[in-house]
XYZ file of C-alpha atoms in Angstrom:
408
model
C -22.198 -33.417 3.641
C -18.987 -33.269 2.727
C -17.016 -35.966 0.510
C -13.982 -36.649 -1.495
C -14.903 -36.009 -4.791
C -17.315 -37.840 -7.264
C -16.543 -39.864 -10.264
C -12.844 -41.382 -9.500
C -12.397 -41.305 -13.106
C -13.056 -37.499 -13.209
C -11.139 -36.769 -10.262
C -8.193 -38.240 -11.735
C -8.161 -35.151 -14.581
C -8.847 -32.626 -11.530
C -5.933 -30.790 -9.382
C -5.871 -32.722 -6.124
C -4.805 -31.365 -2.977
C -1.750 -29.619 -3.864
C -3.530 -27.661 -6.371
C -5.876 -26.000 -3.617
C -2.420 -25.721 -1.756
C -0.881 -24.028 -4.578
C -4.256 -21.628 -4.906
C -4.170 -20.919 -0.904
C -0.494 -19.918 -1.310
C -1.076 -17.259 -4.015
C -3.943 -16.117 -2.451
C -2.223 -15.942 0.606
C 0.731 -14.386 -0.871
C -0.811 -10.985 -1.693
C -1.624 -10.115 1.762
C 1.789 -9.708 2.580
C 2.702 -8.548 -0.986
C 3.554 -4.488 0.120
C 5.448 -4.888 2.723
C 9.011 -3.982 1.271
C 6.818 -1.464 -0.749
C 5.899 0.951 2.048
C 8.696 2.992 2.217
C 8.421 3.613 -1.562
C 4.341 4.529 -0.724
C 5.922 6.756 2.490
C 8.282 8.626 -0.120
C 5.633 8.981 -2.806
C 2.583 10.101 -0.532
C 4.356 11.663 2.206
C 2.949 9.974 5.502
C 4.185 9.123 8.694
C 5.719 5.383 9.942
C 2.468 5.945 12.597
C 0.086 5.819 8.938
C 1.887 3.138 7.725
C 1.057 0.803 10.681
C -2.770 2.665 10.349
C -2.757 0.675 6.521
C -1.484 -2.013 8.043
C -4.038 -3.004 10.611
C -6.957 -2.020 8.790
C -5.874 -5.499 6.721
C -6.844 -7.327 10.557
C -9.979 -5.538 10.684
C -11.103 -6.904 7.396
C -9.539 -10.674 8.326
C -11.763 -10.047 11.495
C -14.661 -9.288 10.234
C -14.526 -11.986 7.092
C -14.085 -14.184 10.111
C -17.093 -13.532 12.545
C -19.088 -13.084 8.957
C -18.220 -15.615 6.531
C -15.827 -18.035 8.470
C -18.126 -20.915 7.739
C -19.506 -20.224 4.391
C -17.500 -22.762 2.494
C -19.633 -25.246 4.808
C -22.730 -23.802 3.260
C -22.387 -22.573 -0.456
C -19.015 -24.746 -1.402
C -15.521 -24.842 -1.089
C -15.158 -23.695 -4.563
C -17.497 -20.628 -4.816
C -15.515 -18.976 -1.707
C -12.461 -19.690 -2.955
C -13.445 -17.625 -6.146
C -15.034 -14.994 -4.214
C -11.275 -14.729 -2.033
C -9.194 -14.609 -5.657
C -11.435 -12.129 -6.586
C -11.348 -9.726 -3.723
C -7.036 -10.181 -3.819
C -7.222 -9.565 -7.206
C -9.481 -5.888 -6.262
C -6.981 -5.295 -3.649
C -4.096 -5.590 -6.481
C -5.732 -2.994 -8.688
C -6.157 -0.902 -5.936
C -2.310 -0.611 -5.168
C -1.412 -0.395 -8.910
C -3.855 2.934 -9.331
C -2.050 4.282 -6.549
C -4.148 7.100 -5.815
C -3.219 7.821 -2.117
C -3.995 6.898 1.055
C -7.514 6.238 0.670
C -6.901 3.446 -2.347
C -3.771 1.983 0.337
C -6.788 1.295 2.817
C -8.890 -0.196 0.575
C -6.910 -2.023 -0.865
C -5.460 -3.659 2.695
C -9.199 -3.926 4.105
C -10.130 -6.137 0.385
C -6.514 -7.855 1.428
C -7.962 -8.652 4.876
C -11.540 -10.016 3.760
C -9.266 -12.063 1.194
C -7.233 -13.788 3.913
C -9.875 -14.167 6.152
C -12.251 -16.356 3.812
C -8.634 -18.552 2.535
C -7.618 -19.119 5.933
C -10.869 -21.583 6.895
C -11.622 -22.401 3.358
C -8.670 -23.006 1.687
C -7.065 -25.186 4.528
C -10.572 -27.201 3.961
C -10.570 -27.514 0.453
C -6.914 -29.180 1.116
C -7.697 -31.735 3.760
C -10.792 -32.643 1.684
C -9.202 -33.554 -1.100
C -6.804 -35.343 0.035
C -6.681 -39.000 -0.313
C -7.288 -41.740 1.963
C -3.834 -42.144 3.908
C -2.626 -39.200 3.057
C -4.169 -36.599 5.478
C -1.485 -35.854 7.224
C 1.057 -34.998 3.941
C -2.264 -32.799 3.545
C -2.129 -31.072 7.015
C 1.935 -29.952 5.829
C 0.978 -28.760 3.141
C -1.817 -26.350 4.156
C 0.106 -25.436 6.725
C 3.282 -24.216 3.986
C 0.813 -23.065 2.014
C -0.415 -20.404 4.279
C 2.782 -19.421 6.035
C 4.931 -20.411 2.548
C 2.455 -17.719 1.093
C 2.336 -15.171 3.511
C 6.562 -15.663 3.225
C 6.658 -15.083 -0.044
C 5.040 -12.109 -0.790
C 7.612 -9.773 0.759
C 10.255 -12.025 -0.645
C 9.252 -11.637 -4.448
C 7.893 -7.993 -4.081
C 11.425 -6.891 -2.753
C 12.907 -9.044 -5.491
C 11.149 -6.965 -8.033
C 11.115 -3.674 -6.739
C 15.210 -3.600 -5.904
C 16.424 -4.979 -9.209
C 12.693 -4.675 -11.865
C 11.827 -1.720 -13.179
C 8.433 0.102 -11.937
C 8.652 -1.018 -7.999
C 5.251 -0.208 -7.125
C 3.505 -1.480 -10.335
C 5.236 -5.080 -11.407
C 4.617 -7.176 -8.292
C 1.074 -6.503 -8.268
C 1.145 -7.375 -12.192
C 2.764 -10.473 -11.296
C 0.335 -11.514 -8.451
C -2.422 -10.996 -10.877
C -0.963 -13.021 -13.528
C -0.629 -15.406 -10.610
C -4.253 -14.911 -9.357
C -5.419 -15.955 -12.595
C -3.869 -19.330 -12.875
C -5.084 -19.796 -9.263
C -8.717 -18.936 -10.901
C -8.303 -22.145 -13.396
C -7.090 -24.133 -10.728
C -9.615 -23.600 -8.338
C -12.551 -23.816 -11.437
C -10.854 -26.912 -12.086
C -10.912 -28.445 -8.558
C -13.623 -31.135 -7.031
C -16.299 -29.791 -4.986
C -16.417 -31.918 -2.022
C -19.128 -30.246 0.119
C -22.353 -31.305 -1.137
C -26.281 -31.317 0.632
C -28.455 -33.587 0.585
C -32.233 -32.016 0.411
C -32.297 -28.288 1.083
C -29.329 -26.087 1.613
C -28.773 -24.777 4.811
C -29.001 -21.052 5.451
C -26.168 -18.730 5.479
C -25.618 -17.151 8.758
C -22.582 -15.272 10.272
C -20.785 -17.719 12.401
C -19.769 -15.313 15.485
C -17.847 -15.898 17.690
C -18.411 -17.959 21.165
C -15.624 -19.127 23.440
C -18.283 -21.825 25.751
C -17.476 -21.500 30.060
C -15.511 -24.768 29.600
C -13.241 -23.914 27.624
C -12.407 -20.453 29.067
C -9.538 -21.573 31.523
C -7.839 -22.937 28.163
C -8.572 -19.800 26.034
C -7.334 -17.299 27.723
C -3.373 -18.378 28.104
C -3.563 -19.899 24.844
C -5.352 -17.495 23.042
C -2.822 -15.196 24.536
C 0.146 -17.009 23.208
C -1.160 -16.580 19.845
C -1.517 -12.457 20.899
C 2.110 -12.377 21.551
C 3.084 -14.129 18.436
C 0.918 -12.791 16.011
C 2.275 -9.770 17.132
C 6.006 -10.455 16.155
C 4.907 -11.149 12.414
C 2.631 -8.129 12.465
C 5.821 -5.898 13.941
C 8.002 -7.626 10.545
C 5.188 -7.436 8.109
C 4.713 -3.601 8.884
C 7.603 -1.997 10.966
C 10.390 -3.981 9.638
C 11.511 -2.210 6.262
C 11.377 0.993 8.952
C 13.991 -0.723 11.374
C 15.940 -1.856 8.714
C 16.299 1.589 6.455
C 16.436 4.049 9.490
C 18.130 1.816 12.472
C 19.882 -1.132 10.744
C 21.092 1.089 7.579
C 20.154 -1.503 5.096
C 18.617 0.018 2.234
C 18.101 -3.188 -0.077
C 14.229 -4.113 -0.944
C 15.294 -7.835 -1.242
C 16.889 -7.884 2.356
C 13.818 -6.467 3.391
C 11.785 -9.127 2.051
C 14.414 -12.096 2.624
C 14.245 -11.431 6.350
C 10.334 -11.105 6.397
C 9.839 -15.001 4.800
C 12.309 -15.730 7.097
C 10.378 -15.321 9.998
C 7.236 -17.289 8.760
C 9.740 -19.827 7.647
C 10.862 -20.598 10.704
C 6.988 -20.301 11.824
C 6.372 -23.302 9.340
C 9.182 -25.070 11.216
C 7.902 -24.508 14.644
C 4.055 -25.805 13.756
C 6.168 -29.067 12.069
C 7.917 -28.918 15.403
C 5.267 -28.998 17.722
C 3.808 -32.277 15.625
C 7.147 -33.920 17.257
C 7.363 -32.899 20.521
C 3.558 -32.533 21.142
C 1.076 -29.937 22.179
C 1.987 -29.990 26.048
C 5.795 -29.795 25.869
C 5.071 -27.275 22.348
C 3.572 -24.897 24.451
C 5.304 -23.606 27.313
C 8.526 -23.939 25.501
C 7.063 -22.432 22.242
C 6.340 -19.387 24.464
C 10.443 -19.579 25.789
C 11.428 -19.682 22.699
C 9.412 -16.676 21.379
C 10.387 -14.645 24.315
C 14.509 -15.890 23.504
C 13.469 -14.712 19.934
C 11.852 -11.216 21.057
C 15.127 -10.739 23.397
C 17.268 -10.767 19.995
C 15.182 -8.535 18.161
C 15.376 -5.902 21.184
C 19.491 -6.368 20.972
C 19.556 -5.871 17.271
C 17.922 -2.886 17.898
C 20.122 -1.803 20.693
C 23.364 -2.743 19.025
C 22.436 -1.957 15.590
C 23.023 -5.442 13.956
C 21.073 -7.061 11.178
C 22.889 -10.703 11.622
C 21.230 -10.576 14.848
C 17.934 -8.932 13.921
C 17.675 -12.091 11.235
C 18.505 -14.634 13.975
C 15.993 -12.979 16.304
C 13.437 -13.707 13.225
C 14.616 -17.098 12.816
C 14.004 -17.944 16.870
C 11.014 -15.864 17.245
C 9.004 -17.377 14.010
C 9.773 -20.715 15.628
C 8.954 -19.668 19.256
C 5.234 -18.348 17.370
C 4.625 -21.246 15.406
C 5.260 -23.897 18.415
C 2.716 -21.710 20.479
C 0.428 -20.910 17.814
C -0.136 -24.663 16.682
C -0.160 -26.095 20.251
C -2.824 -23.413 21.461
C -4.762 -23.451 18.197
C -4.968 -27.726 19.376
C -5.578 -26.997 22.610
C -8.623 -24.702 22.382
C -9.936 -27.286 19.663
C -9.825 -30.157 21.752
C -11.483 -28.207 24.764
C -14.776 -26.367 22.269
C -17.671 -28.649 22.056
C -18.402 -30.216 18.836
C -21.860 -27.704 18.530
C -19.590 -24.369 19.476
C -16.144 -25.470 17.988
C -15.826 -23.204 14.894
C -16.874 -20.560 16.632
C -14.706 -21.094 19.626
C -11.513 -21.177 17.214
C -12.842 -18.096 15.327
C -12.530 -16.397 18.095
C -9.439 -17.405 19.047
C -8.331 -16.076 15.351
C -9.868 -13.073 16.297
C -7.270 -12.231 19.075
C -4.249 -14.058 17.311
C -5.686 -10.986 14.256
C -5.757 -8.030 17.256
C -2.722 -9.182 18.103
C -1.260 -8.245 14.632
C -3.403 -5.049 14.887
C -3.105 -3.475 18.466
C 0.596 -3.643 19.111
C 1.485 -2.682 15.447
C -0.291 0.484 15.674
C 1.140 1.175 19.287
C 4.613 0.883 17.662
C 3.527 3.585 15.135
C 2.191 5.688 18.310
C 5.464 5.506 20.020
C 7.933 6.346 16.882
C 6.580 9.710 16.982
C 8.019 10.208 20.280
C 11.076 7.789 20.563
C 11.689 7.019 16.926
C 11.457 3.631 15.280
C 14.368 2.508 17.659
C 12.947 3.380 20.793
C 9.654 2.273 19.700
C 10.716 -1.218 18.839
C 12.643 -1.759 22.417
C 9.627 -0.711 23.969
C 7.205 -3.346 21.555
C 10.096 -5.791 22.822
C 10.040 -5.595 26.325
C 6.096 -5.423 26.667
C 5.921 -8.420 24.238
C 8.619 -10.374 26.546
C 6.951 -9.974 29.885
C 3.078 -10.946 28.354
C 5.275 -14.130 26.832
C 7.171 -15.253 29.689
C 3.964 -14.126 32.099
C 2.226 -16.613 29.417
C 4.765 -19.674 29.325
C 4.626 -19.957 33.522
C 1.068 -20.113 33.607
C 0.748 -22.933 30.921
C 3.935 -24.460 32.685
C 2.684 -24.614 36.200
C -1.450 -25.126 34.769
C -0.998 -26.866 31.175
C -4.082 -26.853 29.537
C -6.242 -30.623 30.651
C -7.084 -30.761 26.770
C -3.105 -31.570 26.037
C -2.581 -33.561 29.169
C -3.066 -37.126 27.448
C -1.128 -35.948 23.861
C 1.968 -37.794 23.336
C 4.653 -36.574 21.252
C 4.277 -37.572 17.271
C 7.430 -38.847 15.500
């Protein structure tokens, strides 16, 4: 059973929902917290852009399996015990960069990152909409939605803040996320607990993952979409300090980071979108503009030009929001009510391989072609599954959006 809180009275002296916002955007924030940093971690340990992208998607595997294991917990024990269990596994993941003892403590570290995110993204957009109150639902909705991509935007922006004009680049923004993880701890032990049983509490099992033979026509283009656009923020979250330093020539931490919030800026813009326009039209055209977006990355690349790289960001993170939100609706509406969470598990699952898979290619292919060549190929492959994508659910839009009207 879940409710809105107890005693008004109390309630009153508790954070409300922006608290739990503000707690799922620090927590949040430290998965994406190295990414200026792994140059510095290249430099200092001496591995290649292919090991990079390794540390990188071994932070999917551990969303993943948090996911399939623990996606519905917070259902079961309590919003408020998971999200102490996530602050605590961010805050192991923090130490483990700060010891910096080589590439074993980097994995670790990512893979306690990845558990992390998986068990905020389910509970902590719960623990929002729950305590929200009546009528306000929607303002709710916003703000776990900045929250999480607000977060994940931020961490690259404030660790390339720090480590380009702070002293000790590889130590102070994991200080600071601490410091930050432990207000988040007070917060969240200070929240309402709005999931409460009546008689016996049921038992904790791993929630899997199940995509039902009615809803399989609608998961597999959407689910898709989300592939495709989960893997432009994996290719910025773990390639782009690469492309900038050794194709673009920019040097500067902060840059780095400013143009990695920018894309999940614009990816909080194109989920607000899609409320306007609706699922249907969000869609195929979020998929257009994600391929427009992935055509001005590849040009950057080609012509060696960081205005255009940052408007490539800019159209892309819209493009992937738009298709992310309107797939992530449709495949809702289409699961059952007795298979639904783990229908859209799943369909986290590939958005998460999606992050994984290509990035790791990209790593593959620098060897070879370098971290130019290896970035026009990610581009091109990335535009055909889009635009191969955005016809299908053009010509054969998903039934489950057929009756959604646009939202003003």
């Amino acid at each position: 059973m879940i409710d809105s809180g107890t005693d008004p009275s109390r309630r009153r002296l508790r954070p409300g929902y922006l608290g739990a916002a503000g707690v799922f955007a620090v927590g949040m924030m430290g998965t994406t917290l190295p990414t200026p940093l792994y140059g510095l971690y290249r430099e200092q340990i001496g591995f290649s852009e292919l090991i990079v992208t390794v540390v990188f998607a071994v932070y999917a595997v551990g969303v993943i399996v948090a996911l399939l294991l623990a996606g519905g917990a917070s259902d079961v024990l309590g919003r408020r015990p998971v999200l102490v269990v996530a602050l605590v596994l961010s805050a192991l993941s923090a130490v483990c960069f700060l010891l910096e003892g080589g590439l074993p403590l980097l994995c670790l570290g990512r893979v306690l990152s990845g558990f992390s995110a998986g068990l905020f993204s389910g509970t902590g957009t719960a623990a929002v909409l729950d305590l929200a109150p009546p009528g306000r639902r929607g303002r709710a909705a916003l703000a776990a939605t900045a929250a999480n991509m607000g977060g994940l935007g931020l961490g690259p922006l404030v660790s390339g803040l720090l480590a380009e004009y702070a002293p000790r680049p590889l130590i102070l923004p994991f200080l600071v996320h601490l410091a930050l993880l432990a207000v988040a701890l007070v917060v969240t032990l200070l929240l309402a607990e709005t999931v409460h049983h009546e008689g016996a509490r049921p038992p904790l099992r791993p929630q899997g993952m199940r995509v039902p033979p009615e809803v399989r026509g609608v998961f597999g283009p959407c689910a898709l979409a989300a592939f495709a656009g989960f893997s432009l923020l994996g290719l910025f979250t773990a390639v782009a300090p690469a492309f900038l330093t050794e194709t673009l020539g920019e040097h500067n931490l902060a840059v780095t980071g400013a143009v990695v919030f920018s894309v999940f800026c614009a990816s909080t813009g194109g989920q607000l979108l899609m409320g306007r326009i609706g699922a249907r039209a969000a869609l195929p055209w979020g998929c257009a503009v994600l391929a427009a977006g992935l055509v001005l990355v590849g040009a950057s690349l080609l012509v060696e030009s960081l205005p255009l790289l940052l408007i490539g960001a800019l159209t892309g993170g819209v493009g992937q929001g738009m298709a992310f939100r309107a797939g992530l609706t449709a495949v809702g509406a289409a699961a059952p009510e007795q298979h639904r969470g783990a229908t859209i598990s799943a369909f986290f699952v590939v958005a998460y391989l999606g992050i994984s898979l290509p990035v790791v290619g990209v790593g593959a292919l620098t060897v070879g072609l370098g971290v130019r060549g290896a970035g026009m190929v990610f581009t091109a492959c990335a535009i055909v599954l889009v635009v191969a994508v955005g016809a299908r659910v053009r010509v054969h839009p998903p039934r489950t959006l057929g009756t959604q009207a646009p939202r003003g």
